[in-house]
Short mmCIF file of C-alpha atoms and ligand atoms in Angstrom, two decimals:
data_model
loop_
_atom_site.label_atom_id
_atom_site.label_comp_id
_atom_site.label_asym_id
_atom_site.label_seq_id
_atom_site.Cartn_x
_atom_site.Cartn_y
_atom_site.Cartn_z
CA UNK G 1 -136.88 -76.37 -143.20
CA UNK G 2 -138.99 -78.80 -141.18
CA UNK G 3 -138.36 -78.16 -137.45
CA UNK G 4 -139.02 -81.25 -135.38
CA UNK G 5 -138.11 -82.52 -131.93
CA UNK G 6 -135.82 -85.04 -133.67
CA UNK G 7 -133.74 -82.12 -134.99
CA UNK G 8 -132.92 -81.25 -131.38
CA UNK G 9 -131.21 -84.59 -130.87
CA UNK G 10 -129.37 -84.14 -134.13
CA UNK G 11 -127.95 -80.65 -133.63
CA UNK G 12 -128.09 -79.76 -129.92
CA UNK G 13 -125.67 -80.56 -127.11
CA UNK G 14 -127.54 -83.20 -125.08
CA UNK G 15 -127.62 -81.37 -121.72
CA UNK G 16 -131.42 -80.84 -121.91
CA UNK G 17 -134.30 -83.21 -122.48
CA UNK G 18 -137.04 -80.89 -123.77
CA UNK G 19 -140.68 -81.88 -124.11
CA UNK G 20 -141.91 -83.12 -127.48
CA UNK G 21 -144.15 -80.04 -127.66
CA UNK G 22 -142.74 -77.18 -129.75
CA UNK G 23 -144.58 -73.94 -128.91
CA UNK G 24 -144.64 -71.29 -131.62
CA UNK G 25 -146.87 -68.55 -130.20
CA UNK G 26 -147.96 -67.15 -126.85
CA UNK G 27 -150.43 -64.51 -125.71
CA UNK G 28 -151.00 -63.76 -122.03
CA UNK G 29 -151.24 -67.11 -120.27
CA UNK G 30 -151.99 -69.15 -123.40
CA UNK G 31 -149.48 -70.85 -125.68
CA UNK G 32 -149.94 -72.65 -128.99
CA UNK G 33 -147.73 -75.35 -130.47
CA UNK G 34 -146.80 -76.18 -134.07
CA UNK G 35 -150.00 -78.21 -134.52
CA UNK G 36 -152.19 -75.43 -133.12
CA UNK G 37 -152.79 -77.22 -129.78
CA UNK G 38 -153.50 -74.69 -127.05
CA UNK G 39 -152.00 -74.72 -123.54
CA UNK G 40 -152.62 -72.78 -120.36
CA UNK G 41 -149.27 -71.67 -118.98
CA UNK G 42 -148.73 -72.29 -115.25
CA UNK G 43 -144.95 -72.59 -115.80
CA UNK G 44 -144.13 -69.07 -116.97
CA UNK G 45 -140.85 -70.16 -118.53
CA UNK G 46 -139.66 -71.18 -115.03
CA UNK G 47 -140.91 -68.12 -113.14
CA UNK G 48 -139.70 -65.74 -115.85
CA UNK G 49 -142.77 -64.61 -117.82
CA UNK G 50 -144.23 -62.62 -114.94
CA UNK G 51 -146.57 -60.72 -117.26
CA UNK G 52 -147.40 -63.68 -119.50
CA UNK G 53 -146.43 -63.85 -123.14
CA UNK G 54 -146.14 -60.78 -125.36
CA UNK G 55 -147.53 -58.27 -122.86
CA UNK G 56 -148.30 -55.10 -124.87
CA UNK G 57 -146.16 -52.82 -122.64
CA UNK G 58 -143.17 -55.13 -123.00
CA UNK G 59 -143.62 -55.59 -126.74
CA UNK G 60 -143.87 -51.83 -127.04
CA UNK G 61 -140.75 -51.17 -124.95
CA UNK G 62 -138.79 -53.70 -127.00
CA UNK G 63 -139.97 -52.30 -130.34
CA UNK G 64 -139.32 -48.70 -129.33
CA UNK G 65 -135.83 -49.38 -128.02
CA UNK G 66 -135.19 -51.75 -130.93
CA UNK G 67 -135.53 -48.86 -133.33
CA UNK G 68 -133.30 -46.54 -131.28
CA UNK G 69 -130.21 -48.27 -129.94
CA UNK G 70 -129.35 -51.92 -129.26
CA UNK G 71 -125.93 -52.05 -127.75
CA UNK G 72 -122.98 -49.95 -126.66
CA UNK G 73 -121.05 -52.04 -124.12
CA UNK G 74 -119.93 -50.52 -120.84
CA UNK G 75 -117.39 -48.16 -122.36
CA UNK G 76 -120.47 -45.95 -122.55
CA UNK G 77 -123.53 -45.78 -120.37
CA UNK G 78 -127.08 -45.60 -121.64
CA UNK G 79 -130.45 -44.13 -120.69
CA UNK G 80 -132.50 -47.33 -120.18
CA UNK G 81 -129.85 -48.81 -117.82
CA UNK G 82 -129.73 -45.70 -115.67
CA UNK G 83 -133.53 -45.36 -115.60
CA UNK G 84 -133.86 -49.00 -114.54
CA UNK G 85 -131.13 -48.68 -111.90
CA UNK G 86 -132.87 -45.61 -110.47
CA UNK G 87 -136.18 -47.46 -110.27
CA UNK G 88 -134.57 -50.49 -108.62
CA UNK G 89 -132.81 -48.39 -106.00
CA UNK G 90 -135.95 -46.31 -105.36
CA UNK G 91 -137.96 -49.50 -104.79
CA UNK G 92 -135.50 -51.37 -102.53
CA UNK G 93 -132.88 -51.03 -99.77
CA UNK G 94 -130.19 -50.80 -102.42
CA UNK G 95 -128.20 -47.74 -103.44
CA UNK G 96 -126.14 -49.32 -106.23
CA UNK G 97 -126.84 -51.71 -109.09
CA UNK G 98 -124.67 -53.97 -111.25
CA UNK G 99 -126.28 -55.41 -114.38
CA UNK G 100 -125.68 -58.91 -115.71
CA UNK G 101 -127.49 -61.14 -118.19
CA UNK G 102 -128.73 -63.95 -115.98
CA UNK G 103 -129.26 -65.07 -112.42
CA UNK G 104 -126.07 -67.09 -112.34
CA UNK G 105 -124.04 -64.08 -113.43
CA UNK G 106 -125.73 -61.79 -110.90
CA UNK G 107 -124.82 -64.31 -108.18
CA UNK G 108 -121.28 -64.66 -109.51
CA UNK G 109 -120.94 -60.88 -109.14
CA UNK G 110 -122.43 -60.99 -105.63
CA UNK G 111 -119.98 -63.68 -104.49
CA UNK G 112 -116.96 -61.95 -106.00
CA UNK G 113 -118.02 -58.66 -104.42
CA UNK G 114 -118.48 -60.33 -101.02
CA UNK G 115 -114.98 -61.83 -101.23
CA UNK G 116 -113.44 -58.46 -102.20
CA UNK G 117 -115.31 -56.65 -99.47
CA UNK G 118 -114.17 -59.14 -96.83
CA UNK G 119 -110.54 -59.32 -97.98
CA UNK G 120 -110.26 -55.52 -98.28
CA UNK G 121 -111.80 -54.93 -94.86
CA UNK G 122 -110.55 -57.87 -92.78
CA UNK G 123 -107.77 -59.68 -94.64
CA UNK G 124 -107.06 -62.76 -96.72
CA UNK G 125 -108.44 -65.21 -94.14
CA UNK G 126 -112.03 -64.03 -94.46
CA UNK G 127 -113.24 -65.97 -97.50
CA UNK G 128 -115.64 -68.62 -96.21
CA UNK G 129 -119.02 -68.71 -97.93
CA UNK G 130 -121.93 -70.47 -96.26
CA UNK G 131 -124.90 -71.58 -98.32
CA UNK G 132 -127.54 -74.27 -97.94
CA UNK G 133 -128.12 -77.84 -98.92
CA UNK G 134 -130.56 -78.13 -101.82
CA UNK G 135 -130.08 -74.47 -102.72
CA UNK G 136 -129.67 -73.36 -106.32
CA UNK G 137 -127.69 -70.33 -107.39
CA UNK G 138 -126.85 -70.89 -111.06
CA UNK G 139 -124.49 -72.91 -113.24
CA UNK G 140 -121.24 -70.97 -113.34
CA UNK G 141 -118.56 -72.94 -111.53
CA UNK G 142 -118.59 -70.62 -108.50
CA UNK G 143 -122.39 -70.49 -108.20
CA UNK G 144 -122.87 -74.19 -108.84
CA UNK G 145 -120.37 -74.95 -106.08
CA UNK G 146 -122.17 -72.59 -103.73
CA UNK G 147 -125.44 -74.32 -104.64
CA UNK G 148 -125.95 -77.32 -102.44
CA UNK G 149 -126.33 -80.08 -105.03
CA UNK G 150 -123.42 -82.38 -105.79
CA UNK G 151 -125.17 -83.65 -108.93
CA UNK G 152 -124.70 -80.21 -110.50
CA UNK G 153 -121.25 -79.34 -109.18
CA UNK G 154 -119.23 -82.58 -109.24
CA UNK G 155 -117.28 -84.03 -112.12
CA UNK G 156 -115.76 -80.80 -113.38
CA UNK G 157 -112.45 -80.98 -111.57
CA UNK G 158 -111.22 -78.76 -108.72
CA UNK G 159 -113.89 -76.43 -107.35
CA UNK G 160 -113.61 -72.93 -105.94
CA UNK G 161 -112.77 -73.41 -102.26
CA UNK G 162 -113.87 -72.37 -98.79
CA UNK G 163 -117.56 -73.02 -99.43
CA UNK G 164 -119.64 -74.92 -96.87
CA UNK G 165 -123.29 -75.91 -96.63
CA UNK G 166 -125.72 -75.67 -93.73
CA UNK G 167 -129.29 -77.00 -93.55
CA UNK G 168 -132.07 -74.66 -94.65
CA UNK G 169 -134.37 -73.51 -91.82
CA UNK G 170 -131.92 -74.97 -89.27
CA UNK G 171 -130.27 -72.04 -87.51
CA UNK G 172 -128.10 -74.27 -85.31
CA UNK G 173 -126.45 -75.71 -88.43
CA UNK G 174 -125.45 -72.18 -89.47
CA UNK G 175 -124.27 -71.32 -86.00
CA UNK G 176 -121.99 -74.37 -86.07
CA UNK G 177 -120.25 -73.23 -89.28
CA UNK G 178 -120.14 -69.44 -89.04
CA UNK G 179 -117.09 -67.67 -87.62
CA UNK G 180 -115.08 -64.49 -88.11
CA UNK G 181 -113.64 -66.19 -91.22
CA UNK G 182 -117.07 -66.18 -92.86
CA UNK G 183 -117.35 -63.56 -95.58
CA UNK G 184 -120.96 -64.19 -96.61
CA UNK G 185 -124.06 -66.31 -96.22
CA UNK G 186 -125.99 -66.80 -99.46
CA UNK G 187 -129.61 -67.85 -99.15
CA UNK G 188 -132.83 -68.04 -101.13
CA UNK G 189 -135.67 -66.58 -99.03
CA UNK G 190 -137.77 -69.36 -100.53
CA UNK G 191 -135.89 -72.32 -101.99
CA UNK G 192 -137.19 -72.73 -105.54
CA UNK G 193 -135.41 -75.55 -107.34
CA UNK G 194 -134.89 -77.27 -103.97
CA UNK G 195 -138.63 -77.94 -103.61
CA UNK G 196 -140.53 -74.66 -102.95
CA UNK G 197 -139.54 -74.34 -99.31
CA UNK G 198 -140.12 -70.94 -97.66
CA UNK G 199 -137.63 -69.77 -95.05
CA UNK G 200 -139.26 -69.19 -91.70
CA UNK G 201 -139.06 -65.59 -90.43
CA UNK G 202 -137.26 -66.83 -87.28
CA UNK G 203 -134.61 -68.62 -89.30
CA UNK G 204 -133.91 -65.76 -91.66
CA UNK G 205 -133.83 -63.21 -88.82
CA UNK G 206 -131.46 -65.52 -86.95
CA UNK G 207 -129.17 -65.75 -89.98
CA UNK G 208 -129.16 -61.94 -90.21
CA UNK G 209 -128.15 -61.71 -86.53
CA UNK G 210 -125.35 -64.28 -86.98
CA UNK G 211 -124.02 -62.38 -90.01
CA UNK G 212 -124.00 -59.16 -87.99
CA UNK G 213 -122.22 -60.86 -85.10
CA UNK G 214 -119.44 -62.19 -87.35
CA UNK G 215 -119.19 -59.26 -89.80
CA UNK G 216 -120.39 -61.40 -92.68
CA UNK G 217 -122.56 -60.22 -95.55
CA UNK G 218 -126.05 -61.60 -96.04
CA UNK G 219 -126.76 -62.26 -99.72
CA UNK G 220 -130.35 -62.93 -100.76
CA UNK G 221 -130.68 -64.81 -104.01
CA UNK G 222 -134.04 -63.50 -105.20
CA UNK G 223 -133.57 -64.67 -108.76
CA UNK G 224 -136.73 -66.76 -108.53
CA UNK G 225 -138.61 -64.97 -105.71
CA UNK G 226 -138.07 -61.42 -106.92
CA UNK G 227 -140.16 -59.01 -108.98
CA UNK G 228 -143.55 -59.64 -107.40
CA UNK G 229 -143.50 -63.43 -107.36
CA UNK G 230 -144.25 -63.73 -103.62
CA UNK G 231 -146.66 -60.78 -103.49
CA UNK G 232 -143.97 -58.34 -102.34
CA UNK G 233 -141.74 -56.71 -104.94
CA UNK G 234 -138.90 -58.65 -103.28
CA UNK G 235 -139.45 -61.41 -100.74
CA UNK G 236 -137.13 -59.76 -98.18
CA UNK G 237 -139.72 -57.02 -97.83
CA UNK G 238 -142.15 -59.53 -96.34
CA UNK G 239 -139.62 -61.14 -94.01
CA UNK G 240 -138.53 -58.26 -91.80
CA UNK G 241 -134.89 -58.74 -92.82
CA UNK G 242 -132.77 -56.61 -95.13
CA UNK G 243 -129.89 -58.29 -96.96
CA UNK G 244 -126.59 -56.61 -97.80
CA UNK G 245 -126.64 -57.85 -101.37
CA UNK G 246 -129.65 -59.00 -103.38
CA UNK G 247 -129.66 -60.68 -106.76
CA UNK G 248 -132.57 -60.58 -109.20
CA UNK G 249 -133.07 -61.98 -112.69
CA UNK G 250 -135.74 -64.33 -114.13
CA UNK G 251 -138.92 -62.21 -113.89
CA UNK G 252 -136.94 -58.96 -114.06
CA UNK G 253 -136.90 -59.11 -117.86
CA UNK G 254 -140.28 -60.82 -118.19
CA UNK G 255 -138.66 -63.10 -120.80
CA UNK G 256 -135.81 -60.90 -121.99
CA UNK G 257 -132.46 -62.01 -120.49
CA UNK G 258 -131.24 -59.70 -117.72
CA UNK G 259 -129.94 -60.03 -114.18
CA UNK G 260 -128.92 -57.52 -111.54
CA UNK G 261 -127.05 -57.36 -108.28
CA UNK G 262 -128.24 -54.75 -105.79
CA UNK G 263 -126.27 -53.51 -102.81
CA UNK G 264 -125.30 -50.52 -100.69
CA UNK G 265 -122.80 -47.80 -101.60
CA UNK G 266 -120.50 -48.89 -98.78
CA UNK G 267 -120.22 -52.45 -100.07
CA UNK G 268 -120.35 -51.58 -103.78
CA UNK G 269 -117.23 -49.43 -103.56
CA UNK G 270 -115.09 -52.57 -103.34
CA UNK G 271 -115.80 -53.41 -106.98
CA UNK G 272 -113.37 -50.76 -108.16
CA UNK G 273 -112.85 -49.89 -111.82
CA UNK G 274 -111.81 -52.97 -113.75
CA UNK G 275 -112.46 -55.55 -111.02
CA UNK G 276 -115.52 -57.08 -112.68
CA UNK G 277 -117.61 -56.62 -115.79
CA UNK G 278 -119.76 -57.92 -118.62
CA UNK G 279 -120.03 -57.05 -122.30
CA UNK G 280 -123.81 -57.19 -122.37
CA UNK G 281 -124.59 -56.14 -118.79
CA UNK G 282 -126.86 -53.09 -118.89
CA UNK G 283 -127.80 -53.72 -122.51
CA UNK G 284 -130.33 -51.06 -123.59
CA UNK G 285 -132.87 -53.53 -125.02
CA UNK G 286 -132.86 -55.64 -121.85
CA UNK G 287 -133.05 -52.62 -119.57
CA UNK G 288 -135.86 -50.99 -121.54
CA UNK G 289 -137.93 -54.17 -121.26
CA UNK G 290 -137.11 -54.60 -117.56
CA UNK G 291 -138.14 -51.02 -116.88
CA UNK G 292 -141.51 -51.74 -118.50
CA UNK G 293 -141.79 -54.90 -116.36
CA UNK G 294 -141.13 -52.97 -113.15
CA UNK G 295 -143.63 -50.28 -114.11
CA UNK G 296 -146.39 -52.89 -114.31
CA UNK G 297 -145.32 -55.19 -111.47
CA UNK G 298 -144.39 -52.61 -108.84
CA UNK G 299 -147.94 -51.35 -108.35
CA UNK G 300 -150.36 -52.07 -105.52
CA UNK G 301 -152.75 -53.53 -108.11
CA UNK G 302 -150.38 -56.20 -109.39
CA UNK G 303 -148.87 -57.08 -106.02
CA UNK G 304 -152.25 -57.38 -104.28
CA UNK G 305 -153.46 -59.37 -107.26
CA UNK G 306 -150.72 -61.95 -106.65
CA UNK G 307 -152.08 -62.70 -103.17
CA UNK G 308 -155.65 -62.95 -104.51
CA UNK G 309 -154.51 -65.38 -107.20
CA UNK G 310 -152.57 -67.41 -104.65
CA UNK G 311 -155.87 -67.98 -102.82
CA UNK G 312 -157.56 -69.18 -106.02
CA UNK G 313 -154.72 -71.65 -106.57
CA UNK G 314 -154.74 -72.90 -103.00
CA UNK G 315 -158.52 -73.35 -102.94
CA UNK G 316 -158.47 -75.12 -106.32
CA UNK G 317 -155.60 -77.42 -105.36
CA UNK G 318 -157.23 -78.29 -102.04
CA UNK G 319 -160.41 -79.18 -103.92
CA UNK G 320 -158.46 -81.49 -106.23
CA UNK G 321 -156.66 -83.04 -103.28
CA UNK G 322 -159.83 -83.70 -101.33
CA UNK G 323 -161.00 -85.84 -104.28
CA UNK G 324 -157.77 -87.59 -105.22
CA UNK G 325 -155.57 -87.56 -102.08
CA UNK G 326 -152.26 -87.00 -103.83
CA UNK G 327 -150.63 -84.12 -101.91
CA UNK G 328 -149.37 -83.91 -98.36
CA UNK G 329 -149.38 -80.09 -98.54
CA UNK G 330 -149.37 -77.07 -100.81
CA UNK G 331 -146.52 -74.74 -99.88
CA UNK G 332 -144.81 -71.63 -101.15
CA UNK G 333 -145.82 -68.04 -101.37
CA UNK G 334 -147.70 -65.84 -103.80
CA UNK G 335 -147.49 -67.38 -107.25
CA UNK G 336 -144.58 -69.67 -106.48
CA UNK G 337 -146.43 -72.70 -105.20
CA UNK G 338 -145.51 -76.34 -104.76
CA UNK G 339 -147.96 -79.22 -104.46
CA UNK G 340 -146.01 -81.80 -102.48
CA UNK G 341 -146.76 -85.42 -103.40
CA UNK G 342 -147.68 -87.64 -100.46
CA UNK G 343 -146.03 -90.99 -99.55
CA UNK G 344 -148.09 -92.90 -102.09
CA UNK G 345 -147.01 -90.73 -105.04
CA UNK G 346 -143.49 -89.77 -103.92
CA UNK G 347 -140.94 -89.61 -106.73
CA UNK G 348 -143.56 -89.35 -109.48
CA UNK G 349 -143.75 -85.58 -110.15
CA UNK G 350 -142.72 -86.08 -113.77
CA UNK G 351 -145.78 -88.27 -114.41
CA UNK G 352 -148.02 -85.42 -113.25
CA UNK G 353 -146.08 -82.97 -115.41
CA UNK G 354 -146.48 -85.15 -118.49
CA UNK G 355 -150.17 -85.82 -117.81
CA UNK G 356 -150.70 -82.06 -117.44
CA UNK G 357 -149.13 -81.43 -120.83
CA UNK G 358 -151.36 -84.14 -122.34
CA UNK G 359 -154.32 -82.20 -120.98
CA UNK G 360 -153.24 -78.79 -122.27
CA UNK G 361 -151.45 -77.43 -119.21
CA UNK G 362 -147.85 -76.32 -118.88
CA UNK G 363 -146.59 -76.83 -115.32
CA UNK G 364 -143.23 -77.40 -113.62
CA UNK G 365 -141.66 -79.69 -111.09
CA UNK G 366 -139.19 -78.93 -108.29
CA UNK G 367 -137.45 -82.24 -107.74
CA UNK G 368 -139.12 -85.64 -107.86
CA UNK G 369 -141.77 -84.93 -105.23
CA UNK G 370 -143.11 -81.46 -105.97
CA UNK G 371 -145.30 -80.07 -108.75
CA UNK G 372 -144.48 -76.39 -109.09
CA UNK G 373 -146.65 -73.56 -110.38
CA UNK G 374 -145.16 -70.19 -111.38
CA UNK G 375 -147.73 -68.58 -113.66
CA UNK G 376 -147.99 -65.01 -114.88
CA UNK G 377 -148.63 -62.58 -112.02
CA UNK G 378 -151.57 -61.21 -113.99
CA UNK G 379 -153.11 -64.49 -115.18
CA UNK G 380 -156.90 -64.11 -115.36
CA UNK G 381 -159.27 -65.82 -112.94
CA UNK G 382 -160.81 -67.73 -115.87
CA UNK G 383 -157.42 -69.03 -116.94
CA UNK G 384 -156.60 -70.14 -113.40
CA UNK G 385 -159.91 -72.03 -113.24
CA UNK G 386 -159.48 -73.57 -116.68
CA UNK G 387 -155.87 -74.52 -115.92
CA UNK G 388 -156.87 -76.15 -112.64
CA UNK G 389 -159.62 -78.06 -114.46
CA UNK G 390 -156.97 -79.41 -116.81
CA UNK G 391 -154.71 -80.19 -113.89
CA UNK G 392 -157.52 -82.14 -112.21
CA UNK G 393 -157.88 -84.25 -115.37
CA UNK G 394 -154.13 -84.88 -115.28
CA UNK G 395 -154.26 -85.91 -111.62
CA UNK G 396 -157.19 -88.27 -112.34
CA UNK G 397 -155.20 -89.75 -115.23
CA UNK G 398 -152.20 -90.52 -113.00
CA UNK G 399 -154.30 -91.78 -110.09
CA UNK G 400 -156.42 -94.05 -112.29
CA UNK G 401 -153.55 -95.34 -114.42
C1 PLP P 1 -132.88 -69.83 -111.85
C2 PLP P 1 -132.11 -69.48 -110.66
C3 PLP P 1 -130.76 -69.08 -110.76
C4 PLP P 1 -129.98 -69.12 -112.04
O1 PLP P 1 -130.44 -68.19 -112.96
P1 PLP P 1 -129.94 -68.28 -114.49
O2 PLP P 1 -130.59 -67.10 -115.14
O3 PLP P 1 -130.39 -69.61 -115.01
O4 PLP P 1 -128.46 -68.18 -114.47
C5 PLP P 1 -130.11 -68.67 -109.60
N1 PLP P 1 -130.74 -68.67 -108.42
C6 PLP P 1 -132.02 -69.05 -108.29
C7 PLP P 1 -132.67 -68.99 -106.95
C8 PLP P 1 -132.76 -69.48 -109.40
O5 PLP P 1 -134.02 -69.87 -109.27
#
């Protein structure tokens, strides 16, 4: 069967508009398409492929587990899930783990747990959830409503209620909304989809203090920032603030679908037997791969390497900008970086994305004004340089068009 981009339009639900490129093979930070064209990967499958494509440890973990045991469901437990949970709790504030299959599901679990915790402890009135404009928490109906983007949440009928939105990095806007009826504040320590906007330490510490004052839980959505992306294993570790619940997915599986919600024993106990669940959550294949991911990422070598690579990116992007004057700033943290288009190029991120692809570079955007980079955490220096060279060609192409 001939597989073409046209086949997508014929057989797929039209909720995506994928590129015309159809990749068939990846190795490290390089990807090849059907025609054998080669790309450098600065996109990482949207901050997922934290160890590039087909990392030998991950391939090995998948093959080994694939020949042992694929699935049991949660009527039985399994060794990879418990090993992974132990490693996650050893590496973080958390004492308990719940496994899901995606970021959205991990957040769904976090929100349901927060509601149970608040209702059990304080009564039916304590259900308000505060999140932030331009935040993104997934596409289930609860998480999409908590996310601060009407374009994603409207048009599906009545929404889950008692959810309000404050402005990110604006503590006064949280103070105005929070009360003893607030059950949780959900926040990304660095807004990803919203435009690569890091929370300031002051803001996040202030949110923590407000949560404490009103007996509300602080939920960190680290689906995009987690697993080494910012140079810490989890971004909270660099912010001087500990959340009550943390969600992680994307890079956790390095390309194999898995999500997890982490929390304390005291909070976790409110998800009593039967209150929540998932058929695939804690799947042995997913957990075996995620364990291999953590073993590589949670080392001083990898985490320090992220900060070194960030510098290479920043220096390279500044060089490009000094020639072409297209960005107002480069923001973000570690290997989650956003080149923000200046007034002159505002709204044209997609042109830069397309020109990059034409020049053999896979990149991302975060809204209309930001070009986003989320490469492998172990991308080589040569590949960073080569990728930036290709990006410079793309920038020149847009500027000179
Ligand atoms: C991607 C993302 C999600 C959703 O994850 P899925 O695996 O697509 O459900 C949630 N929160 C943040 C911050 C994300 O970046």
